PDB file of C-alpha atoms in Angstrom:
ATOM      1  CA  MET A   1      92.052 146.503 -64.769  1.00  0.00           C
ATOM      2  CA  THR A   2      91.731 142.886 -63.656  1.00  0.00           C
ATOM      3  CA  LEU A   3      93.323 141.307 -60.553  1.00  0.00           C
ATOM      4  CA  ILE A   4      93.560 137.503 -60.423  1.00  0.00           C
ATOM      5  CA  ILE A   5      93.899 135.840 -56.990  1.00  0.00           C
ATOM      6  CA  TRP A   6      94.851 132.156 -56.716  1.00  0.00           C
ATOM      7  CA  SER A   7      94.298 130.095 -53.584  1.00  0.00           C
ATOM      8  CA  GLN A   8      95.193 126.450 -52.899  1.00  0.00           C
ATOM      9  CA  GLN A   9      93.179 126.039 -49.734  1.00  0.00           C
ATOM     10  CA  PRO A  10      91.277 122.724 -49.423  1.00  0.00           C
ATOM     11  CA  GLY A  11      87.715 123.009 -50.587  1.00  0.00           C
ATOM     12  CA  ILE A  12      85.602 122.933 -53.703  1.00  0.00           C
ATOM     13  CA  THR A  13      86.733 124.775 -56.808  1.00  0.00           C
ATOM     14  CA  LEU A  14      85.250 128.264 -56.636  1.00  0.00           C
ATOM     15  CA  VAL A  15      85.308 131.245 -58.971  1.00  0.00           C
ATOM     16  CA  LYS A  16      84.003 134.542 -57.682  1.00  0.00           C
ATOM     17  CA  ALA A  17      83.846 137.672 -59.779  1.00  0.00           C
ATOM     18  CA  LEU A  18      83.639 140.897 -57.885  1.00  0.00           C
ATOM     19  CA  SER A  19      83.222 144.302 -59.474  1.00  0.00           C
ATOM     20  CA  CYS A  20      84.623 147.496 -58.000  1.00  0.00           C
ATOM     21  CA  SER A  21      84.583 150.555 -60.226  1.00  0.00           C
ATOM     22  CA  ASN A  22      86.914 149.586 -63.130  1.00  0.00           C
ATOM     23  CA  LEU A  23      88.596 146.749 -61.165  1.00  0.00           C
ATOM     24  CA  SER A  24      87.505 143.159 -61.691  1.00  0.00           C
ATOM     25  CA  ILE A  25      88.733 140.649 -59.057  1.00  0.00           C
ATOM     26  CA  LEU A  26      88.848 137.005 -60.021  1.00  0.00           C
ATOM     27  CA  TYR A  27      89.264 134.679 -57.019  1.00  0.00           C
ATOM     28  CA  PHE A  28      90.145 131.053 -57.561  1.00  0.00           C
ATOM     29  CA  GLN A  29      89.928 128.627 -54.624  1.00  0.00           C
ATOM     30  CA  SER A  30      90.897 125.039 -55.385  1.00  0.00           C
ATOM     31  CA  MET A  31      91.657 121.736 -53.741  1.00  0.00           C
ATOM     32  CA  LEU A  32      94.185 120.971 -56.483  1.00  0.00           C
ATOM     33  CA  VAL A  33      97.764 120.345 -55.369  1.00  0.00           C
ATOM     34  CA  GLU A  34     100.624 119.168 -57.498  1.00  0.00           C
ATOM     35  CA  THR A  35     100.577 115.426 -56.842  1.00  0.00           C
ATOM     36  CA  GLU A  36     101.535 112.229 -58.481  1.00  0.00           C
ATOM     37  CA  GLY A  37     100.284 108.776 -57.508  1.00  0.00           C
ATOM     38  CA  LYS A  38      98.453 109.964 -54.354  1.00  0.00           C
ATOM     39  CA  HIS A  39      94.884 110.497 -53.134  1.00  0.00           C
ATOM     40  CA  TYR A  40      93.715 113.555 -51.205  1.00  0.00           C
ATOM     41  CA  PRO A  41      90.484 114.100 -49.319  1.00  0.00           C
ATOM     42  CA  ASN A  42      87.930 116.533 -50.692  1.00  0.00           C
ATOM     43  CA  SER A  43      85.588 118.653 -48.598  1.00  0.00           C
ATOM     44  CA  ASN A  44      83.326 115.662 -47.914  1.00  0.00           C
ATOM     45  CA  GLY A  45      86.089 113.462 -46.562  1.00  0.00           C
ATOM     46  CA  ASN A  46      85.948 111.136 -49.563  1.00  0.00           C
ATOM     47  CA  HIS A  47      88.888 110.178 -51.696  1.00  0.00           C
ATOM     48  CA  THR A  48      89.335 111.052 -55.314  1.00  0.00           C
ATOM     49  CA  MET A  49      91.746 109.764 -57.891  1.00  0.00           C
ATOM     50  CA  ASN A  50      94.472 111.682 -59.647  1.00  0.00           C
ATOM     51  CA  MET A  51      92.400 111.453 -62.839  1.00  0.00           C
ATOM     52  CA  LEU A  52      89.654 113.512 -61.161  1.00  0.00           C
ATOM     53  CA  ASN A  53      92.232 116.047 -59.948  1.00  0.00           C
ATOM     54  CA  LEU A  54      93.599 116.232 -63.479  1.00  0.00           C
ATOM     55  CA  GLY A  55      90.103 116.860 -64.830  1.00  0.00           C
ATOM     56  CA  ASN A  56      89.533 119.631 -62.285  1.00  0.00           C
ATOM     57  CA  ARG A  57      92.827 121.226 -63.209  1.00  0.00           C
ATOM     58  CA  ILE A  58      91.897 121.192 -66.891  1.00  0.00           C
ATOM     59  CA  ARG A  59      88.511 122.739 -66.191  1.00  0.00           C
ATOM     60  CA  LEU A  60      90.076 125.423 -64.009  1.00  0.00           C
ATOM     61  CA  LEU A  61      92.676 126.151 -66.679  1.00  0.00           C
ATOM     62  CA  LEU A  62      89.883 126.680 -69.212  1.00  0.00           C
ATOM     63  CA  ILE A  63      88.125 129.111 -66.832  1.00  0.00           C
ATOM     64  CA  VAL A  64      91.321 131.110 -66.288  1.00  0.00           C
ATOM     65  CA  THR A  65      91.959 131.184 -70.047  1.00  0.00           C
ATOM     66  CA  LEU A  66      88.451 132.466 -70.669  1.00  0.00           C
ATOM     67  CA  PHE A  67      88.832 135.324 -68.191  1.00  0.00           C
ATOM     68  CA  LEU A  68      92.291 136.268 -69.459  1.00  0.00           C
ATOM     69  CA  GLY A  69      90.963 136.326 -73.021  1.00  0.00           C
ATOM     70  CA  THR A  70      88.161 138.630 -71.955  1.00  0.00           C
ATOM     71  CA  LEU A  71      90.680 140.896 -70.210  1.00  0.00           C
ATOM     72  CA  THR A  72      92.863 141.082 -73.329  1.00  0.00           C
ATOM     73  CA  LEU A  73      89.974 141.977 -75.632  1.00  0.00           C
ATOM     74  CA  THR A  74      88.659 144.581 -73.196  1.00  0.00           C
ATOM     75  CA  SER A  75      92.080 146.223 -72.849  1.00  0.00           C
ATOM     76  CA  LEU A  76      92.601 146.216 -76.627  1.00  0.00           C
ATOM     77  CA  GLY A  77      89.216 147.857 -77.147  1.00  0.00           C
ATOM     78  CA  ALA A  78      90.068 150.607 -74.671  1.00  0.00           C
ATOM     79  CA  ILE A  79      93.364 151.305 -76.456  1.00  0.00           C
ATOM     80  CA  MET A  80      91.672 151.474 -79.855  1.00  0.00           C
ATOM     81  CA  ASN A  81      89.007 153.839 -78.558  1.00  0.00           C
ATOM     82  CA  THR A  82      91.638 156.353 -77.401  1.00  0.00           C
ATOM     83  CA  ALA A  83      93.312 156.290 -80.836  1.00  0.00           C
ATOM     84  CA  ASN A  84      90.168 156.907 -82.897  1.00  0.00           C
ATOM     85  CA  PRO A  85      88.861 160.420 -83.654  1.00  0.00           C
ATOM     86  CA  GLN A  86      86.291 161.510 -81.127  1.00  0.00           C
ATOM     87  CA  VAL A  87      82.693 161.080 -82.135  1.00  0.00           C
ATOM     88  CA  ASN A  88      80.719 164.156 -83.264  1.00  0.00           C
ATOM     89  CA  LYS A  89      83.725 166.417 -83.755  1.00  0.00           C
ATOM     90  CA  PRO A  90      83.343 168.721 -86.761  1.00  0.00           C
ATOM     91  CA  THR A  91      85.460 168.242 -89.854  1.00  0.00           C
ATOM     92  CA  ILE A  92      88.107 170.934 -90.266  1.00  0.00           C
ATOM     93  CA  VAL A  93      88.486 171.982 -93.922  1.00  0.00           C
ATOM     94  CA  LEU A  94      91.556 174.113 -94.676  1.00  0.00           C
ATOM     95  CA  VAL A  95      92.025 176.179 -97.845  1.00  0.00           C
ATOM     96  CA  HIS A  96      95.458 177.598 -98.694  1.00  0.00           C
ATOM     97  CA  GLY A  97      96.046 180.893-100.445  1.00  0.00           C
ATOM     98  CA  ALA A  98      98.261 182.279-103.194  1.00  0.00           C
ATOM     99  CA  PHE A  99     101.966 181.388-103.379  1.00  0.00           C
ATOM    100  CA  ALA A 100     101.391 178.375-101.094  1.00  0.00           C
ATOM    101  CA  GLU A 101      99.950 174.855-101.268  1.00  0.00           C
ATOM    102  CA  SER A 102      98.238 172.307 -99.023  1.00  0.00           C
ATOM    103  CA  SER A 103     101.393 171.222 -97.182  1.00  0.00           C
ATOM    104  CA  SER A 104     101.543 174.691 -95.620  1.00  0.00           C
ATOM    105  CA  TRP A 105      98.902 173.337 -93.218  1.00  0.00           C
ATOM    106  CA  ASN A 106     100.987 170.337 -92.104  1.00  0.00           C
ATOM    107  CA  GLY A 107     101.868 171.692 -88.656  1.00  0.00           C
ATOM    108  CA  VAL A 108      98.256 172.681 -87.995  1.00  0.00           C
ATOM    109  CA  LEU A 109      96.956 169.372 -89.334  1.00  0.00           C
ATOM    110  CA  ALA A 110      99.222 167.343 -87.046  1.00  0.00           C
ATOM    111  CA  ARG A 111      97.872 169.143 -83.983  1.00  0.00           C
ATOM    112  CA  LEU A 112      94.226 168.908 -85.063  1.00  0.00           C
ATOM    113  CA  ILE A 113      94.525 165.199 -85.828  1.00  0.00           C
ATOM    114  CA  THR A 114      96.047 164.627 -82.387  1.00  0.00           C
ATOM    115  CA  LYS A 115      92.988 166.346 -80.914  1.00  0.00           C
ATOM    116  CA  GLY A 116      90.752 163.872 -82.760  1.00  0.00           C
ATOM    117  CA  TYR A 117      89.427 166.095 -85.566  1.00  0.00           C
ATOM    118  CA  PRO A 118      88.666 164.786 -89.060  1.00  0.00           C
ATOM    119  CA  THR A 119      90.582 167.051 -91.451  1.00  0.00           C
ATOM    120  CA  VAL A 120      90.696 167.928 -95.156  1.00  0.00           C
ATOM    121  CA  ALA A 121      93.277 170.227 -96.773  1.00  0.00           C
ATOM    122  CA  VAL A 122      91.862 171.348-100.122  1.00  0.00           C
ATOM    123  CA  ALA A 123      94.063 172.057-103.141  1.00  0.00           C
ATOM    124  CA  ASN A 124      92.892 175.552-104.083  1.00  0.00           C
ATOM    125  CA  PRO A 125      92.987 176.042-107.893  1.00  0.00           C
ATOM    126  CA  LEU A 126      93.891 179.766-107.540  1.00  0.00           C
ATOM    127  CA  ARG A 127      92.157 180.687-110.797  1.00  0.00           C
ATOM    128  CA  GLY A 128      89.262 182.907-109.735  1.00  0.00           C
ATOM    129  CA  VAL A 129      87.231 183.722-106.638  1.00  0.00           C
ATOM    130  CA  LYS A 130      83.963 182.276-107.921  1.00  0.00           C
ATOM    131  CA  SER A 131      85.402 179.222-109.660  1.00  0.00           C
ATOM    132  CA  ASP A 132      87.666 178.430-106.703  1.00  0.00           C
ATOM    133  CA  ALA A 133      84.771 178.911-104.276  1.00  0.00           C
ATOM    134  CA  ASP A 134      82.566 176.620-106.374  1.00  0.00           C
ATOM    135  CA  TYR A 135      85.269 173.958-106.271  1.00  0.00           C
ATOM    136  CA  VAL A 136      85.601 174.204-102.478  1.00  0.00           C
ATOM    137  CA  ALA A 137      81.796 174.153-102.176  1.00  0.00           C
ATOM    138  CA  SER A 138      81.742 170.842-104.066  1.00  0.00           C
ATOM    139  CA  VAL A 139      84.206 169.409-101.537  1.00  0.00           C
ATOM    140  CA  LEU A 140      82.041 170.610 -98.653  1.00  0.00           C
ATOM    141  CA  LYS A 141      78.961 168.895-100.099  1.00  0.00           C
ATOM    142  CA  GLY A 142      80.685 165.540 -99.752  1.00  0.00           C
ATOM    143  CA  ILE A 143      81.297 165.954 -96.010  1.00  0.00           C
ATOM    144  CA  GLU A 144      78.728 164.771 -93.502  1.00  0.00           C
ATOM    145  CA  GLY A 145      78.168 166.639 -90.255  1.00  0.00           C
ATOM    146  CA  SER A 146      79.413 169.985 -88.997  1.00  0.00           C
ATOM    147  CA  ILE A 147      82.298 171.795 -90.693  1.00  0.00           C
ATOM    148  CA  VAL A 148      84.750 174.462 -89.595  1.00  0.00           C
ATOM    149  CA  LEU A 149      86.036 176.198 -92.737  1.00  0.00           C
ATOM    150  CA  VAL A 150      89.519 177.743 -92.565  1.00  0.00           C
ATOM    151  CA  GLY A 151      91.167 180.002 -95.143  1.00  0.00           C
ATOM    152  CA  HIS A 152      94.628 181.528 -95.434  1.00  0.00           C
ATOM    153  CA  SER A 153      95.325 184.747 -97.362  1.00  0.00           C
ATOM    154  CA  TYR A 154      93.424 184.622-100.702  1.00  0.00           C
ATOM    155  CA  GLY A 155      91.861 181.427 -99.326  1.00  0.00           C
ATOM    156  CA  GLY A 156      89.897 183.709 -96.997  1.00  0.00           C
ATOM    157  CA  ALA A 157      88.140 185.272 -99.993  1.00  0.00           C
ATOM    158  CA  VAL A 158      87.417 181.770-101.284  1.00  0.00           C
ATOM    159  CA  ILE A 159      85.834 180.469 -98.071  1.00  0.00           C
ATOM    160  CA  SER A 160      83.798 183.678 -97.821  1.00  0.00           C
ATOM    161  CA  ASN A 161      82.144 182.691-101.118  1.00  0.00           C
ATOM    162  CA  ALA A 162      82.089 178.894-100.737  1.00  0.00           C
ATOM    163  CA  VAL A 163      79.432 178.354 -98.073  1.00  0.00           C
ATOM    164  CA  ASN A 164      76.454 178.901-100.395  1.00  0.00           C
ATOM    165  CA  ASP A 165      73.853 178.294 -97.693  1.00  0.00           C
ATOM    166  CA  ASN A 166      75.517 175.006 -96.711  1.00  0.00           C
ATOM    167  CA  SER A 167      74.038 174.593 -93.224  1.00  0.00           C
ATOM    168  CA  ASN A 168      76.840 172.200 -92.205  1.00  0.00           C
ATOM    169  CA  VAL A 169      79.375 175.051 -92.167  1.00  0.00           C
ATOM    170  CA  LYS A 170      79.202 176.297 -88.582  1.00  0.00           C
ATOM    171  CA  ALA A 171      82.300 178.484 -88.293  1.00  0.00           C
ATOM    172  CA  LEU A 172      84.841 180.377 -90.392  1.00  0.00           C
ATOM    173  CA  VAL A 173      88.468 180.878 -89.354  1.00  0.00           C
ATOM    174  CA  TYR A 174      90.558 183.462 -91.200  1.00  0.00           C
ATOM    175  CA  VAL A 175      94.309 182.871 -90.963  1.00  0.00           C
ATOM    176  CA  ALA A 176      95.954 186.078 -92.209  1.00  0.00           C
ATOM    177  CA  GLY A 177      93.063 185.892 -94.629  1.00  0.00           C
ATOM    178  CA  PHE A 178      90.969 188.261 -96.709  1.00  0.00           C
ATOM    179  CA  ALA A 179      87.379 188.684 -95.559  1.00  0.00           C
ATOM    180  CA  PRO A 180      85.977 190.855 -98.365  1.00  0.00           C
ATOM    181  CA  ASP A 181      82.528 192.340 -98.527  1.00  0.00           C
ATOM    182  CA  ALA A 182      80.471 192.126-101.702  1.00  0.00           C
ATOM    183  CA  GLY A 183      82.224 193.939-104.543  1.00  0.00           C
ATOM    184  CA  GLU A 184      85.626 194.119-102.852  1.00  0.00           C
ATOM    185  CA  THR A 185      88.821 192.562-104.259  1.00  0.00           C
ATOM    186  CA  ALA A 186      92.001 191.245-102.681  1.00  0.00           C
ATOM    187  CA  ILE A 187      94.109 193.840-104.500  1.00  0.00           C
ATOM    188  CA  GLU A 188      91.948 196.707-103.301  1.00  0.00           C
ATOM    189  CA  LEU A 189      91.860 195.516 -99.683  1.00  0.00           C
ATOM    190  CA  SER A 190      95.616 194.940 -99.441  1.00  0.00           C
ATOM    191  CA  GLY A 191      96.246 198.422-100.851  1.00  0.00           C
ATOM    192  CA  ARG A 192      93.677 200.209 -98.680  1.00  0.00           C
ATOM    193  CA  TYR A 193      96.201 200.492 -95.832  1.00  0.00           C
ATOM    194  CA  PRO A 194      99.972 201.029 -96.061  1.00  0.00           C
ATOM    195  CA  GLY A 195     102.389 198.208 -95.318  1.00  0.00           C
ATOM    196  CA  SER A 196     102.241 195.661 -98.146  1.00  0.00           C
ATOM    197  CA  THR A 197     105.554 195.172 -99.973  1.00  0.00           C
ATOM    198  CA  LEU A 198     104.387 192.276-102.154  1.00  0.00           C
ATOM    199  CA  GLY A 199     104.365 194.079-105.517  1.00  0.00           C
ATOM    200  CA  PRO A 200     108.128 194.551-106.024  1.00  0.00           C
ATOM    201  CA  THR A 201     108.842 190.919-105.057  1.00  0.00           C
ATOM    202  CA  LEU A 202     106.644 189.443-107.810  1.00  0.00           C
ATOM    203  CA  ALA A 203     108.277 187.964-110.888  1.00  0.00           C
ATOM    204  CA  PRO A 204     107.185 189.164-114.343  1.00  0.00           C
ATOM    205  CA  PRO A 205     103.716 187.703-115.064  1.00  0.00           C
ATOM    206  CA  VAL A 206     103.577 184.464-117.003  1.00  0.00           C
ATOM    207  CA  GLU A 207     101.091 184.580-119.860  1.00  0.00           C
ATOM    208  CA  LEU A 208      98.601 181.733-120.270  1.00  0.00           C
ATOM    209  CA  PRO A 209      97.241 180.376-123.571  1.00  0.00           C
ATOM    210  CA  ASP A 210      93.837 181.927-122.800  1.00  0.00           C
ATOM    211  CA  GLY A 211      95.359 185.368-122.496  1.00  0.00           C
ATOM    212  CA  GLY A 212      95.404 185.443-118.696  1.00  0.00           C
ATOM    213  CA  LYS A 213      98.457 185.907-116.527  1.00  0.00           C
ATOM    214  CA  VAL A 214      99.747 184.128-113.428  1.00  0.00           C
ATOM    215  CA  LEU A 215     101.849 185.616-110.671  1.00  0.00           C
ATOM    216  CA  TYR A 216     104.437 184.176-108.311  1.00  0.00           C
ATOM    217  CA  ILE A 217     107.048 185.504-105.891  1.00  0.00           C
ATOM    218  CA  GLN A 218     110.696 185.513-106.948  1.00  0.00           C
ATOM    219  CA  GLN A 219     112.392 182.722-105.027  1.00  0.00           C
ATOM    220  CA  ASP A 220     115.280 184.863-103.782  1.00  0.00           C
ATOM    221  CA  LYS A 221     112.767 187.305-102.268  1.00  0.00           C
ATOM    222  CA  PHE A 222     110.321 184.733-100.915  1.00  0.00           C
ATOM    223  CA  HIS A 223     111.857 184.260 -97.455  1.00  0.00           C
ATOM    224  CA  ALA A 224     111.954 187.939 -96.494  1.00  0.00           C
ATOM    225  CA  GLN A 225     108.600 188.801 -98.049  1.00  0.00           C
ATOM    226  CA  PHE A 226     106.403 185.805 -97.308  1.00  0.00           C
ATOM    227  CA  ALA A 227     107.930 183.767 -94.497  1.00  0.00           C
ATOM    228  CA  ALA A 228     110.474 185.847 -92.585  1.00  0.00           C
ATOM    229  CA  ASP A 229     109.911 183.952 -89.309  1.00  0.00           C
ATOM    230  CA  VAL A 230     110.388 180.517 -90.886  1.00  0.00           C
ATOM    231  CA  PRO A 231     113.853 178.854 -91.015  1.00  0.00           C
ATOM    232  CA  ALA A 232     115.661 179.637 -94.281  1.00  0.00           C
ATOM    233  CA  ASN A 233     115.763 176.017 -95.459  1.00  0.00           C
ATOM    234  CA  ASP A 234     112.029 175.602 -94.945  1.00  0.00           C
ATOM    235  CA  ALA A 235     111.330 178.914 -96.649  1.00  0.00           C
ATOM    236  CA  GLN A 236     113.352 177.787 -99.658  1.00  0.00           C
ATOM    237  CA  LEU A 237     111.230 174.645 -99.945  1.00  0.00           C
ATOM    238  CA  MET A 238     108.109 176.781 -99.761  1.00  0.00           C
ATOM    239  CA  ALA A 239     109.468 179.078-102.470  1.00  0.00           C
ATOM    240  CA  SER A 240     110.163 176.110-104.730  1.00  0.00           C
ATOM    241  CA  THR A 241     106.707 174.578-104.256  1.00  0.00           C
ATOM    242  CA  GLN A 242     104.636 177.804-104.319  1.00  0.00           C
ATOM    243  CA  ARG A 243     101.632 177.733-106.601  1.00  0.00           C
ATOM    244  CA  PRO A 244     101.040 180.822-108.732  1.00  0.00           C
ATOM    245  CA  ILE A 245      97.727 182.665-108.787  1.00  0.00           C
ATOM    246  CA  THR A 246      96.051 184.343-111.722  1.00  0.00           C
ATOM    247  CA  GLU A 247      96.138 188.106-111.841  1.00  0.00           C
ATOM    248  CA  ALA A 248      92.395 187.979-112.513  1.00  0.00           C
ATOM    249  CA  ALA A 249      91.703 186.156-109.217  1.00  0.00           C
ATOM    250  CA  LEU A 250      93.273 188.944-107.175  1.00  0.00           C
ATOM    251  CA  ASN A 251      91.143 191.486-109.060  1.00  0.00           C
ATOM    252  CA  GLU A 252      87.848 189.558-108.967  1.00  0.00           C
ATOM    253  CA  ALA A 253      85.081 191.046-106.847  1.00  0.00           C
ATOM    254  CA  SER A 254      83.599 188.998-104.015  1.00  0.00           C
ATOM    255  CA  GLY A 255      79.981 188.000-103.787  1.00  0.00           C
ATOM    256  CA  VAL A 256      77.898 188.288-100.612  1.00  0.00           C
ATOM    257  CA  PRO A 257      80.264 186.913 -97.933  1.00  0.00           C
ATOM    258  CA  ALA A 258      79.498 184.072 -95.546  1.00  0.00           C
ATOM    259  CA  TRP A 259      80.922 185.976 -92.560  1.00  0.00           C
ATOM    260  CA  LYS A 260      77.733 188.049 -92.486  1.00  0.00           C
ATOM    261  CA  SER A 261      75.744 184.995 -91.403  1.00  0.00           C
ATOM    262  CA  THR A 262      78.350 182.542 -90.069  1.00  0.00           C
ATOM    263  CA  PRO A 263      80.444 183.175 -86.900  1.00  0.00           C
ATOM    264  CA  SER A 264      84.097 183.942 -87.617  1.00  0.00           C
ATOM    265  CA  TRP A 265      87.477 183.865 -85.852  1.00  0.00           C
ATOM    266  CA  PHE A 266      90.676 185.639 -86.976  1.00  0.00           C
ATOM    267  CA  ILE A 267      94.406 185.175 -86.418  1.00  0.00           C
ATOM    268  CA  TYR A 268      97.304 187.016 -88.075  1.00  0.00           C
ATOM    269  CA  GLY A 269     100.838 188.259 -87.433  1.00  0.00           C
ATOM    270  CA  ASP A 270     101.836 191.841 -86.777  1.00  0.00           C
ATOM    271  CA  ARG A 271     104.785 191.489 -89.209  1.00  0.00           C
ATOM    272  CA  ASP A 272     102.673 190.466 -92.212  1.00  0.00           C
ATOM    273  CA  LEU A 273     104.155 192.044 -95.361  1.00  0.00           C
ATOM    274  CA  ASN A 274     101.551 190.723 -97.812  1.00  0.00           C
ATOM    275  CA  ILE A 275      98.339 191.967 -96.197  1.00  0.00           C
ATOM    276  CA  PRO A 276      98.869 194.948 -93.875  1.00  0.00           C
ATOM    277  CA  PRO A 277      97.938 194.147 -90.258  1.00  0.00           C
ATOM    278  CA  ALA A 278      95.722 197.275 -90.284  1.00  0.00           C
ATOM    279  CA  ALA A 279      93.681 195.740 -93.132  1.00  0.00           C
ATOM    280  CA  LEU A 280      93.394 192.428 -91.304  1.00  0.00           C
ATOM    281  CA  SER A 281      92.286 194.200 -88.138  1.00  0.00           C
ATOM    282  CA  PHE A 282      89.683 196.178 -90.108  1.00  0.00           C
ATOM    283  CA  MET A 283      88.233 193.016 -91.671  1.00  0.00           C
ATOM    284  CA  ALA A 284      88.134 191.177 -88.334  1.00  0.00           C
ATOM    285  CA  ASN A 285      86.293 194.014 -86.634  1.00  0.00           C
ATOM    286  CA  ARG A 286      83.869 194.430 -89.518  1.00  0.00           C
ATOM    287  CA  ALA A 287      83.032 190.710 -89.414  1.00  0.00           C
ATOM    288  CA  ASN A 288      82.362 190.911 -85.655  1.00  0.00           C
ATOM    289  CA  SER A 289      85.067 188.325 -85.022  1.00  0.00           C
ATOM    290  CA  LYS A 290      84.319 186.096 -82.042  1.00  0.00           C
ATOM    291  CA  GLU A 291      88.021 186.130 -81.189  1.00  0.00           C
ATOM    292  CA  THR A 292      90.956 187.838 -82.857  1.00  0.00           C
ATOM    293  CA  VAL A 293      94.520 186.693 -82.124  1.00  0.00           C
ATOM    294  CA  VAL A 294      97.466 188.869 -83.155  1.00  0.00           C
ATOM    295  CA  VAL A 295     100.750 186.947 -83.012  1.00  0.00           C
ATOM    296  CA  ASN A 296     103.713 189.164 -82.228  1.00  0.00           C
ATOM    297  CA  GLY A 297     106.500 188.913 -84.798  1.00  0.00           C
ATOM    298  CA  ALA A 298     104.607 186.544 -87.089  1.00  0.00           C
ATOM    299  CA  SER A 299     104.854 186.772 -90.852  1.00  0.00           C
ATOM    300  CA  HIS A 300     102.147 186.120 -93.449  1.00  0.00           C
ATOM    301  CA  VAL A 301     102.527 182.349 -92.974  1.00  0.00           C
ATOM    302  CA  VAL A 302     101.495 182.339 -89.322  1.00  0.00           C
ATOM    303  CA  MET A 303     100.070 178.811 -89.786  1.00  0.00           C
ATOM    304  CA  VAL A 304     103.629 177.573 -90.499  1.00  0.00           C
ATOM    305  CA  SER A 305     105.591 179.547 -87.924  1.00  0.00           C
ATOM    306  CA  HIS A 306     102.932 179.396 -85.188  1.00  0.00           C
ATOM    307  CA  SER A 307     100.948 176.291 -86.038  1.00  0.00           C
ATOM    308  CA  ASP A 308     100.151 175.737 -82.353  1.00  0.00           C
ATOM    309  CA  ALA A 309      98.409 179.103 -82.005  1.00  0.00           C
ATOM    310  CA  VAL A 310      96.453 178.559 -85.219  1.00  0.00           C
ATOM    311  CA  ALA A 311      95.406 175.020 -84.259  1.00  0.00           C
ATOM    312  CA  ASN A 312      94.325 176.206 -80.808  1.00  0.00           C
ATOM    313  CA  LEU A 313      92.137 178.957 -82.279  1.00  0.00           C
ATOM    314  CA  ILE A 314      90.527 176.471 -84.667  1.00  0.00           C
ATOM    315  CA  ASP A 315      89.909 174.168 -81.716  1.00  0.00           C
ATOM    316  CA  ARG A 316      88.250 176.970 -79.781  1.00  0.00           C
ATOM    317  CA  ALA A 317      86.067 177.823 -82.761  1.00  0.00           C
ATOM    318  CA  ALA A 318      85.084 174.166 -83.112  1.00  0.00           C
ATOM    319  CA  THR A 319      84.229 173.731 -79.444  1.00  0.00           C
ATOM    320  CA  ALA A 320      82.131 176.912 -79.486  1.00  0.00           C
ATOM    321  CA  LEU A 321      79.672 175.362 -81.932  1.00  0.00           C
TER     322      LEU A 321
END
């Protein structure tokens, strides 16, 4: 902050700049008085003409302008610095799962961006664990600096296989996500414990030209099954924009998972009807989760209904690096 003090006491024109913490004090002392057609004595007792006074006024005006310009630029720079992402923060890469798409991260993204994090929400192809993981790995290679990799649902299986010794990936965050061991599949893990009601809500498989099949949730069953704690209108939009997953992807075995060598964090809801909470708890414990958050009453889309809790866990994972 700058404080400008103006004085019209007789004497020579004087500019003093004092510095006190973040406060700059500019003190102007001048012999100039608003006059017309008169002479006034200066500090030496001599007389000067109005033309000299006018010249002094012009010079003083230029000095004031210079200092005010400096103040404006300094203030603008401070404002811009507070708006920019903070230096050295890791990039948060988020990978959605089946029956969802990248906009499911919007609430989390808004909070992370406010905290100054660079963010990337990847469009997961949902075609196969290895091929999807290879695609995400290619995205990671283009990011400089540290990365926190986040996966929801089937996206958890993808991030588990996407690190590929990429030393920039410093943390994994599983959001109601699968964390399979080598040889395990999403179908097997979700059926290992009771509680999943996904099967009956799926529409008849759609056959692909290559002989494969894709799966999606019937729209009239989507709200209750997938997003019970999300407002009905929002759930309907999610049902309409859901991206189907291949049947093969849910049955594809995982490779050696990254959670065995990379620290992990977990968050899920205790009302998840896609992946039983008991299965999520088992995977978190097996991965030696640094922190596991169970959100009371949350559905499978905890990142939508409780985006604040998810963003806060990601922030804690990032700051623990």
